[in-house]
Coordinates of C-alpha atoms in Angstrom, one line a residue:
X1 CA 42.9 8.6 26.1
X2 CA 45.9 10.9 25.4
X3 CA 45.6 14.7 25.0
X4 CA 45.6 14.5 21.5
X5 CA 42.7 11.9 21.2
X6 CA 40.9 14.1 23.7
X7 CA 41.3 17.1 21.3
X8 CA 39.5 15.1 18.6
X9 CA 36.5 14.2 20.8
X10 CA 36.2 18.0 21.7
X11 CA 36.4 18.7 17.9
X12 CA 33.7 16.0 17.1
X13 CA 31.4 17.4 20.2
X14 CA 31.8 21.0 18.9
X15 CA 30.8 19.9 15.3
X16 CA 27.7 18.2 16.7
X17 CA 26.5 21.2 18.6
X18 CA 27.3 23.5 15.9
X19 CA 25.1 21.6 13.4
X20 CA 22.3 21.4 16.0
X21 CA 22.1 25.1 16.1
X22 CA 21.9 25.3 12.4
X23 CA 25.2 26.4 11.2
X24 CA 26.1 25.4 7.6
X25 CA 27.6 21.9 7.5
X26 CA 30.4 22.0 5.0
X27 CA 31.8 25.3 6.3
X28 CA 31.5 24.3 9.8
X29 CA 33.4 21.1 9.1
X30 CA 36.1 22.9 7.3
X31 CA 36.6 25.5 9.8
X32 CA 36.8 23.1 12.8
X33 CA 39.2 20.6 11.0
X34 CA 41.7 23.5 10.2
X35 CA 41.4 24.9 13.6
X36 CA 41.7 21.8 15.9
X37 CA 44.1 20.4 13.3
X38 CA 46.5 23.3 13.6
X39 CA 46.4 23.0 17.4
X40 CA 47.2 19.2 17.3
X41 CA 49.6 19.0 14.3
X42 CA 50.7 22.6 13.3
X43 CA 50.8 23.7 9.8
X44 CA 50.9 20.3 8.4
X45 CA 47.2 20.4 8.7
X46 CA 47.1 22.6 5.7
X47 CA 49.0 19.9 3.8
X48 CA 46.7 17.1 4.8
X49 CA 43.7 19.3 3.6
X50 CA 45.1 19.8 0.4
X51 CA 46.3 16.2 -0.3
X52 CA 42.6 15.1 0.8
X53 CA 41.0 17.2 -1.6
X54 CA 43.4 16.0 -4.5
X55 CA 42.7 12.5 -3.5
X56 CA 39.0 13.0 -3.5
X57 CA 39.0 14.4 -7.0
X58 CA 40.8 11.6 -8.3
X59 CA 37.8 8.9 -7.4
X60 CA 36.2 8.2 -10.6
X61 CA 33.0 7.0 -8.9
X62 CA 32.1 10.6 -8.0
X63 CA 32.1 11.6 -11.7
X64 CA 28.8 9.5 -11.8
X65 CA 26.9 11.6 -9.3
X66 CA 26.2 14.8 -11.6
X67 CA 25.1 12.4 -14.7
X68 CA 22.8 10.6 -12.5
X69 CA 21.2 13.7 -10.8
X70 CA 20.7 15.2 -14.3
X71 CA 19.1 12.0 -15.4
X72 CA 16.9 12.3 -12.7
X73 CA 15.9 15.7 -13.3
X74 CA 15.3 15.1 -16.8
X75 CA 13.2 12.0 -16.4
X76 CA 10.9 14.3 -14.2
X77 CA 10.1 16.5 -17.3
X78 CA 9.7 13.5 -19.7
X79 CA 6.4 12.7 -17.9
X80 CA 7.7 9.1 -17.4
X81 CA 6.0 8.9 -14.1
X82 CA 2.7 10.3 -15.2
X83 CA 2.8 7.7 -17.9
X84 CA 3.4 4.9 -15.4
X85 CA 0.8 6.0 -12.8
X86 CA -2.0 6.1 -15.4
X87 CA -1.1 2.8 -16.8
X88 CA -1.0 1.1 -13.5
X89 CA -4.3 3.0 -12.0
X90 CA -6.2 1.5 -15.0
X91 CA -4.7 -1.9 -14.7
X92 CA -5.5 -2.3 -10.8
X93 CA -8.6 -0.1 -11.0
X94 CA -11.1 -3.2 -9.6
X95 CA -8.7 -3.8 -6.8
X96 CA -9.1 -2.7 -3.1
X97 CA -6.4 -0.5 -2.3
X98 CA -5.6 0.0 -5.8
X99 CA -4.1 3.4 -5.6
X100 CA -1.7 2.2 -2.9
X101 CA -0.2 -0.4 -5.2
X102 CA -0.2 2.1 -8.2
X103 CA 1.8 4.5 -5.9
X104 CA 4.2 2.0 -4.6
X105 CA 4.8 0.4 -7.9
X106 CA 5.1 3.8 -9.8
X107 CA 7.6 4.8 -7.2
X108 CA 9.6 1.5 -7.4
X109 CA 9.7 1.8 -11.3
X110 CA 10.6 5.5 -11.3
X111 CA 13.1 5.0 -8.7
X112 CA 15.1 2.8 -10.9
X113 CA 14.9 5.3 -13.8
X114 CA 15.8 8.2 -11.8
X115 CA 16.7 7.6 -8.4
X116 CA 15.2 10.6 -6.7
X117 CA 13.1 11.3 -4.0
X118 CA 12.1 15.0 -3.5
X119 CA 10.6 15.1 -7.1
X120 CA 8.9 11.5 -6.8
X121 CA 7.0 12.4 -3.6
X122 CA 6.2 15.5 -5.0
X123 CA 5.0 14.1 -8.5
X124 CA 3.1 11.4 -6.6
X125 CA 1.4 13.9 -4.3
X126 CA 0.1 15.8 -7.3
X127 CA -1.0 12.8 -9.1
X128 CA -2.3 10.6 -6.4
X129 CA -3.3 12.8 -3.7
X130 CA -6.4 14.4 -5.3
X131 CA -7.4 11.0 -6.6
X132 CA -7.2 9.5 -3.3
X133 CA -9.2 12.4 -1.6
X134 CA -12.0 12.0 -4.2
X135 CA -12.1 8.4 -3.9
X136 CA -12.3 8.5 0.0
X137 CA -9.1 6.9 0.8
X138 CA -7.7 7.0 4.3
X139 CA -5.7 10.1 4.8
X140 CA -3.2 8.7 6.9
X141 CA -2.6 5.6 5.0
X142 CA -2.3 7.5 1.8
X143 CA 0.1 10.1 3.0
X144 CA 2.3 7.2 4.3
X145 CA 2.2 5.2 1.1
X146 CA 3.4 8.2 -1.0
X147 CA 6.0 9.2 1.4
X148 CA 7.4 5.8 2.0
X149 CA 7.0 4.7 -1.7
X150 CA 9.0 8.1 -2.8
X151 CA 12.0 7.1 -0.4
X152 CA 12.3 3.9 -2.3
X153 CA 14.3 5.9 -5.0
X154 CA 17.2 6.7 -2.7
X155 CA 17.9 2.8 -2.1
X156 CA 17.0 1.0 -5.5
X157 CA 19.9 1.7 -7.7
X158 CA 21.0 4.0 -9.4
X159 CA 20.9 5.9 -6.2
X160 CA 23.2 8.7 -5.8
X161 CA 23.6 7.8 -2.2
X162 CA 24.9 4.4 -3.2
X163 CA 27.3 6.1 -5.6
X164 CA 28.6 8.2 -2.8
X165 CA 28.8 5.7 0.0
X166 CA 30.8 2.9 -2.4
X167 CA 34.0 5.0 -2.2
X168 CA 33.5 5.9 1.4
X169 CA 33.4 2.2 2.2
X170 CA 36.0 1.4 -0.1
X171 CA 34.0 -1.2 -1.9
X172 CA 32.8 -1.7 -5.7
X173 CA 29.9 0.1 -6.6
X174 CA 28.7 -2.7 -8.6
X175 CA 28.6 -5.1 -5.7
X176 CA 27.0 -2.4 -3.6
X177 CA 24.2 -1.7 -6.4
X178 CA 23.7 -5.5 -6.6
X179 CA 23.2 -5.7 -3.1
X180 CA 20.8 -2.8 -2.8
X181 CA 18.2 -4.7 -5.1
X182 CA 17.3 -7.3 -2.7
X183 CA 16.1 -5.2 0.2
X184 CA 14.7 -2.4 -2.2
X185 CA 12.4 -4.7 -3.9
X186 CA 11.6 -6.7 -0.6
X187 CA 10.7 -3.2 1.1
X188 CA 8.5 -2.3 -2.0
X189 CA 6.8 -5.9 -1.8
X190 CA 6.3 -5.3 2.0
X191 CA 4.5 -1.9 1.6
X192 CA 2.2 -3.5 -1.1
X193 CA 1.5 -6.5 0.9
X194 CA 0.6 -4.1 4.1
X195 CA -1.7 -2.0 2.2
X196 CA -3.5 -4.8 0.5
X197 CA -4.0 -6.6 3.8
X198 CA -5.3 -3.9 5.5
X199 CA -7.8 -2.8 2.9
X200 CA -8.7 -6.5 2.6
X201 CA -10.0 -6.6 6.3
X202 CA -11.3 -3.0 6.0
X203 CA -12.2 -1.8 2.5
X204 CA -13.0 1.7 3.8
X205 CA -9.3 2.4 3.7
X206 CA -9.0 1.9 0.1
X207 CA -11.8 1.5 -2.0
X208 CA -11.7 0.4 -5.7
X209 CA -11.3 3.3 -8.1
X210 CA -14.7 4.6 -9.2
X211 CA -16.0 2.8 -12.4
X212 CA -16.6 6.2 -14.2
X213 CA -12.9 6.9 -13.7
X214 CA -11.7 3.6 -15.2
X215 CA -10.7 2.7 -18.6
X216 CA -13.2 0.7 -20.4
X217 CA -10.9 -1.1 -23.0
X218 CA -8.5 -3.7 -21.7
X219 CA -6.5 -3.4 -25.0
X220 CA -5.7 0.5 -24.4
X221 CA -4.8 -0.3 -20.5
X222 CA -2.1 -3.0 -21.6
X223 CA -0.9 -0.8 -24.5
X224 CA -0.6 2.0 -22.0
X225 CA 1.2 -0.1 -19.6
X226 CA 3.8 -1.6 -22.3
X227 CA 4.5 2.0 -23.4
X228 CA 4.8 3.1 -19.7
X229 CA 7.3 0.2 -18.9
X230 CA 9.4 0.3 -22.0
X231 CA 11.3 3.7 -21.4
X232 CA 12.1 2.3 -17.9
X233 CA 13.4 -0.9 -19.1
X234 CA 15.4 0.8 -21.6
X235 CA 17.0 2.9 -19.1
X236 CA 17.7 0.2 -16.7
X237 CA 19.6 -1.8 -19.4
X238 CA 21.3 1.4 -20.5
X239 CA 22.4 2.3 -16.8
X240 CA 22.2 -0.8 -14.4
X241 CA 22.7 -3.4 -17.0
X242 CA 26.0 -2.1 -18.3
X243 CA 27.3 -1.4 -14.9
X244 CA 26.5 -4.8 -13.4
X245 CA 27.6 -6.6 -16.6
X246 CA 30.9 -4.6 -16.0
X247 CA 30.9 -3.3 -19.6
X248 CA 31.0 0.2 -18.5
X249 CA 32.1 2.2 -15.3
X250 CA 29.4 3.8 -13.2
X251 CA 30.4 7.3 -14.7
X252 CA 30.2 6.0 -18.4
X253 CA 26.8 4.5 -17.7
X254 CA 25.4 7.4 -15.9
X255 CA 26.4 9.5 -19.2
X256 CA 24.3 6.9 -21.4
X257 CA 21.6 7.0 -18.7
X258 CA 21.3 11.1 -19.0
X259 CA 21.3 10.9 -22.9
X260 CA 18.7 8.2 -23.0
X261 CA 16.8 10.6 -20.7
X262 CA 17.0 13.2 -23.0
X263 CA 15.9 11.1 -25.9
X264 CA 12.8 10.2 -23.9
X265 CA 12.0 13.9 -23.5
X266 CA 12.2 14.3 -27.1
X267 CA 10.3 11.3 -27.7
X268 CA 7.3 12.4 -25.7
X269 CA 7.6 15.9 -27.3
X270 CA 8.3 17.7 -24.3
X271 CA 11.9 18.8 -25.0
X272 CA 12.5 22.5 -24.5
X273 CA 15.9 24.0 -24.2
X274 CA 14.6 25.9 -21.1
X275 CA 13.8 22.6 -19.5
X276 CA 17.1 21.4 -20.3
X277 CA 18.8 24.4 -18.8
X278 CA 16.7 24.2 -15.7
X279 CA 17.7 20.7 -15.3
X280 CA 21.3 21.6 -15.7
X281 CA 20.9 24.2 -13.0
X282 CA 19.4 22.0 -10.8
X283 CA 22.0 19.3 -11.3
X284 CA 24.9 22.0 -10.7
X285 CA 23.2 23.1 -7.4
X286 CA 22.6 19.5 -6.1
X287 CA 26.2 18.1 -6.9
X288 CA 27.8 21.4 -5.6
X289 CA 26.0 20.6 -2.4
X290 CA 26.9 16.8 -2.4
X291 CA 30.8 17.5 -3.4
X292 CA 31.2 20.3 -1.1
X293 CA 30.3 18.1 1.8
X294 CA 32.5 15.5 0.5
X295 CA 35.4 17.6 0.5
X296 CA 34.9 19.3 3.9
X297 CA 33.9 15.6 5.6
X298 CA 37.0 14.2 4.1
X299 CA 39.2 17.0 5.4
X300 CA 37.4 16.7 8.9
X301 CA 37.8 12.9 9.0
X302 CA 41.4 12.8 8.1
X303 CA 42.3 15.4 10.9
X304 CA 40.0 13.3 13.3
X305 CA 41.9 10.1 12.2
X306 CA 45.5 11.8 12.4
X307 CA 44.6 12.9 16.1
X308 CA 43.9 9.2 16.8
X309 CA 40.1 9.5 18.2
X310 CA 39.1 7.4 15.3
X311 CA 41.2 4.6 16.4
X312 CA 40.2 4.9 20.1
X313 CA 36.3 5.0 19.1
X314 CA 37.0 1.9 17.2
X315 CA 38.7 0.1 20.0
X316 CA 36.7 1.0 22.4
X317 CA 33.4 -0.4 20.4
X318 CA 35.4 -3.6 19.7
X319 CA 36.1 -4.1 23.4
X320 CA 32.7 -3.8 24.5
X321 CA 31.2 -7.0 26.0
X322 CA 28.4 -6.9 23.6
X323 CA 28.4 -9.8 21.1
X324 CA 29.1 -9.0 17.3
X325 CA 25.3 -8.9 16.5
X326 CA 24.9 -6.5 19.5
X327 CA 27.4 -4.1 18.5
X328 CA 26.2 -4.2 15.1
X329 CA 22.8 -3.5 16.3
X330 CA 24.2 -0.7 18.3
X331 CA 25.8 1.0 15.2
X332 CA 22.7 0.7 13.2
X333 CA 20.4 2.1 16.1
X334 CA 23.2 5.1 16.1
X335 CA 22.7 5.7 12.4
X336 CA 19.0 5.7 12.8
X337 CA 18.9 8.3 15.6
X338 CA 21.6 10.3 13.4
X339 CA 19.0 10.2 10.5
X340 CA 16.5 12.3 12.8
X341 CA 18.6 15.6 12.4
X342 CA 20.7 14.9 9.8
X343 CA 20.2 14.1 6.1
X344 CA 22.0 11.2 4.5
X345 CA 25.0 13.1 2.8
X346 CA 26.0 14.3 6.4
X347 CA 25.8 10.9 8.0
X348 CA 27.7 9.0 5.0
X349 CA 30.5 11.7 4.6
X350 CA 31.0 12.5 8.3
X351 CA 29.8 9.6 10.6
X352 CA 30.1 6.5 8.4
X353 CA 33.8 6.8 8.0
X354 CA 34.0 6.6 11.8
X355 CA 31.6 3.7 12.3
X356 CA 32.7 1.4 9.3
X357 CA 36.0 0.2 10.7
X358 CA 34.0 -1.0 13.7
X359 CA 32.0 -3.3 11.4
X360 CA 35.0 -4.3 9.5
X361 CA 36.7 -5.2 13.0
X362 CA 33.8 -7.5 13.6
X363 CA 34.3 -9.4 10.6
X364 CA 31.2 -8.2 8.8
X365 CA 31.3 -8.1 5.0
X366 CA 31.6 -4.3 4.0
X367 CA 29.0 -4.7 1.0
X368 CA 26.5 -6.0 3.2
X369 CA 27.1 -3.4 5.7
X370 CA 26.8 -0.6 3.3
X371 CA 23.3 -2.3 2.1
X372 CA 22.2 -2.3 5.3
X373 CA 23.2 1.2 6.2
X374 CA 21.4 2.4 3.2
X375 CA 18.1 0.7 4.4
X376 CA 18.5 2.4 7.5
X377 CA 19.5 5.8 6.1
X378 CA 16.3 5.7 4.1
X379 CA 14.4 6.3 7.3
X380 CA 16.1 9.6 7.3
X381 CA 13.3 10.8 4.9
X382 CA 10.6 9.4 7.1
X383 CA 11.8 10.2 10.8
X384 CA 11.1 13.9 12.4
X385 CA 12.1 16.4 12.9
X386 CA 13.9 16.6 9.3
X387 CA 11.5 14.1 7.4
X388 CA 11.8 16.0 4.1
X389 CA 9.1 13.5 2.6
X390 CA 6.7 15.0 5.0
X391 CA 7.4 18.5 3.9
X392 CA 7.5 17.6 -0.1
X393 CA 4.1 16.0 0.2
X394 CA 2.4 19.1 2.5
X395 CA 3.6 21.5 -0.2
X396 CA 1.7 19.9 -3.0
X397 CA -1.3 18.4 -1.2
X398 CA -2.5 21.2 1.1
X399 CA -5.6 19.5 2.2
X400 CA -3.7 17.0 4.2
X401 CA -2.6 17.7 7.8
X402 CA 1.2 17.5 8.9
X403 CA 0.1 15.5 11.9
X404 CA -1.4 12.9 9.9
X405 CA 1.2 12.8 7.5
X406 CA 3.9 12.1 10.1
X407 CA 1.6 9.5 11.7
X408 CA 1.1 7.7 8.3
X409 CA 5.0 7.8 7.6
X410 CA 5.5 6.2 11.4
X411 CA 3.3 3.2 10.1
X412 CA 5.5 2.5 7.2
X413 CA 8.8 3.1 9.4
X414 CA 7.7 0.0 11.2
X415 CA 7.8 -2.0 8.3
X416 CA 11.3 -0.6 7.3
X417 CA 12.5 -1.7 10.9
X418 CA 11.1 -5.2 10.0
X419 CA 13.1 -5.0 6.7
X420 CA 16.1 -4.0 8.7
X421 CA 15.7 -6.9 11.1
X422 CA 15.4 -9.5 8.1
X423 CA 18.5 -8.3 6.3
X424 CA 20.4 -8.8 9.8
X425 CA 19.1 -12.2 10.2
X426 CA 19.0 -13.2 6.8
X427 CA 22.3 -11.7 5.0
X428 CA 21.5 -13.4 1.7
X429 CA 18.8 -11.1 1.1
X430 CA 21.3 -8.6 0.1
X431 CA 24.4 -10.8 -0.8
X432 CA 22.8 -13.4 -3.1
X433 CA 23.1 -11.1 -6.1
X434 CA 26.4 -9.8 -5.5
X435 CA 27.7 -13.2 -5.0
X436 CA 26.3 -14.5 -8.0
X437 CA 27.9 -11.8 -10.0
X438 CA 31.3 -12.4 -8.4
X439 CA 30.9 -16.1 -9.2
X440 CA 30.1 -15.1 -12.8
X441 CA 33.2 -12.8 -13.0
X442 CA 35.4 -15.5 -11.7
X443 CA 33.9 -18.0 -13.9
X444 CA 34.7 -15.7 -16.7
X445 CA 38.2 -15.1 -15.8
X446 CA 38.8 -19.0 -15.3
X447 CA 37.3 -19.2 -18.9
X448 CA 40.2 -17.0 -20.2
X449 CA 42.9 -19.3 -19.0
X450 CA 43.5 -21.5 -21.8
X451 CA 45.8 -24.7 -21.8
X452 CA 47.9 -24.7 -24.9
X453 CA 49.2 -28.2 -26.0
X454 CA 53.0 -28.5 -26.5
X455 CA 53.9 -28.4 -30.3
X456 CA 55.6 -31.5 -31.5
X457 CA 59.1 -30.2 -31.6
X458 CA 62.4 -30.9 -30.0
X459 CA 62.3 -27.2 -28.7
X460 CA 58.9 -27.3 -27.5
X461 CA 59.5 -30.5 -25.9
X462 CA 62.5 -28.9 -23.9
X463 CA 60.0 -26.0 -22.9
X464 CA 57.3 -28.5 -21.7
X465 CA 53.7 -27.5 -21.7
X466 CA 52.6 -23.6 -21.8
X467 CA 49.4 -22.2 -20.3
X468 CA 48.6 -18.7 -22.1
X469 CA 46.9 -16.4 -20.0
X470 CA 45.0 -13.8 -21.7
X471 CA 44.1 -10.5 -20.5
X472 CA 41.9 -10.3 -17.3

């Protein structure tokens, strides 16, 4: 290791120490990058910081971030989750563990529409918590289902995390969105199966909904389910369908999704100018945090790479005696452990650019790597000491002890680890959809190539056959 590479390693260690003691991440990254960069490369570090900032501003994918965030905050005001929850509650009322199924299904579908975590966990806690307490549901399992179900929004598209991750890994947001569907829905199904199996063998964990709280008319139940599902379907078609079909960019689809969310608020009769303004304020605060961290980590990463430490780390990991799957397991374990003290923006912006070259050097598909990293990062909301889902839930359900909430989340973290193992062993879980979309795109491009038969003229005969290639 050269002296310059050692300087970069010291910068990384100082950064970790500063963040662990509670210093602001963004300003710490900028300060350390400029300070250590000036020592290692002189005044050129300021030019590098300027060019990295300008380059980040030119990334079209990041334009979608504020629109998707706004769509999520507006969906919270539309009462969409309340409608879904009540419809599913009436539909599954006679089932053992009905409320667990209702919570996870509602979180899954609302995650497609909004892609938020904090609001989803809080709303589910407000709606399901008191009902679970009245129905005699197990506190530990109830807290775990709400917290784990609420985190699905960070994995299932249109997740803001996936929008941010795609340019970091230099992959298509379309392919990453498509890859996340398989693990996202698999994880949701595993959560539901776990709760149903446990309630089957021990009905005391989740008895059926009391008869007096059920809807008597099945016609009304089916109508409420239909009305509750239609808004989610419309938002999905407007946002994800347009992106996956290649009709619009992520930014354009996000704008249509935000507009669709506003129309839903109007349709439900809950639109107020004050509410729209509050959603815009919340969007501004969230987007500013994410993009400031993006700029700071981009500058930090550029200095870290220029010093050569990133290349040294990549070569060291690739030269390890572990087989490729062992090195990949080591990377994912490291990301899992980083999820304990850090939230996903810090991991995606700071550490993922350092680890991605190793995965690429091992020959792994970067879309698959991004997808499995997203599944691992989801545990950042369930793993202490950060475990933001626990704090969201504790704020709205005061009766539940924080220790029991943690224990309930730990049960579902085991399921997440099993899901990670399945995606590792069977990559097709994540890759079948993006590969199918890629095949369709190739077929569409091939169909645009038409063979034009040569005209029956002397000039044309001399020219020979011609192939007309239309715009791809």
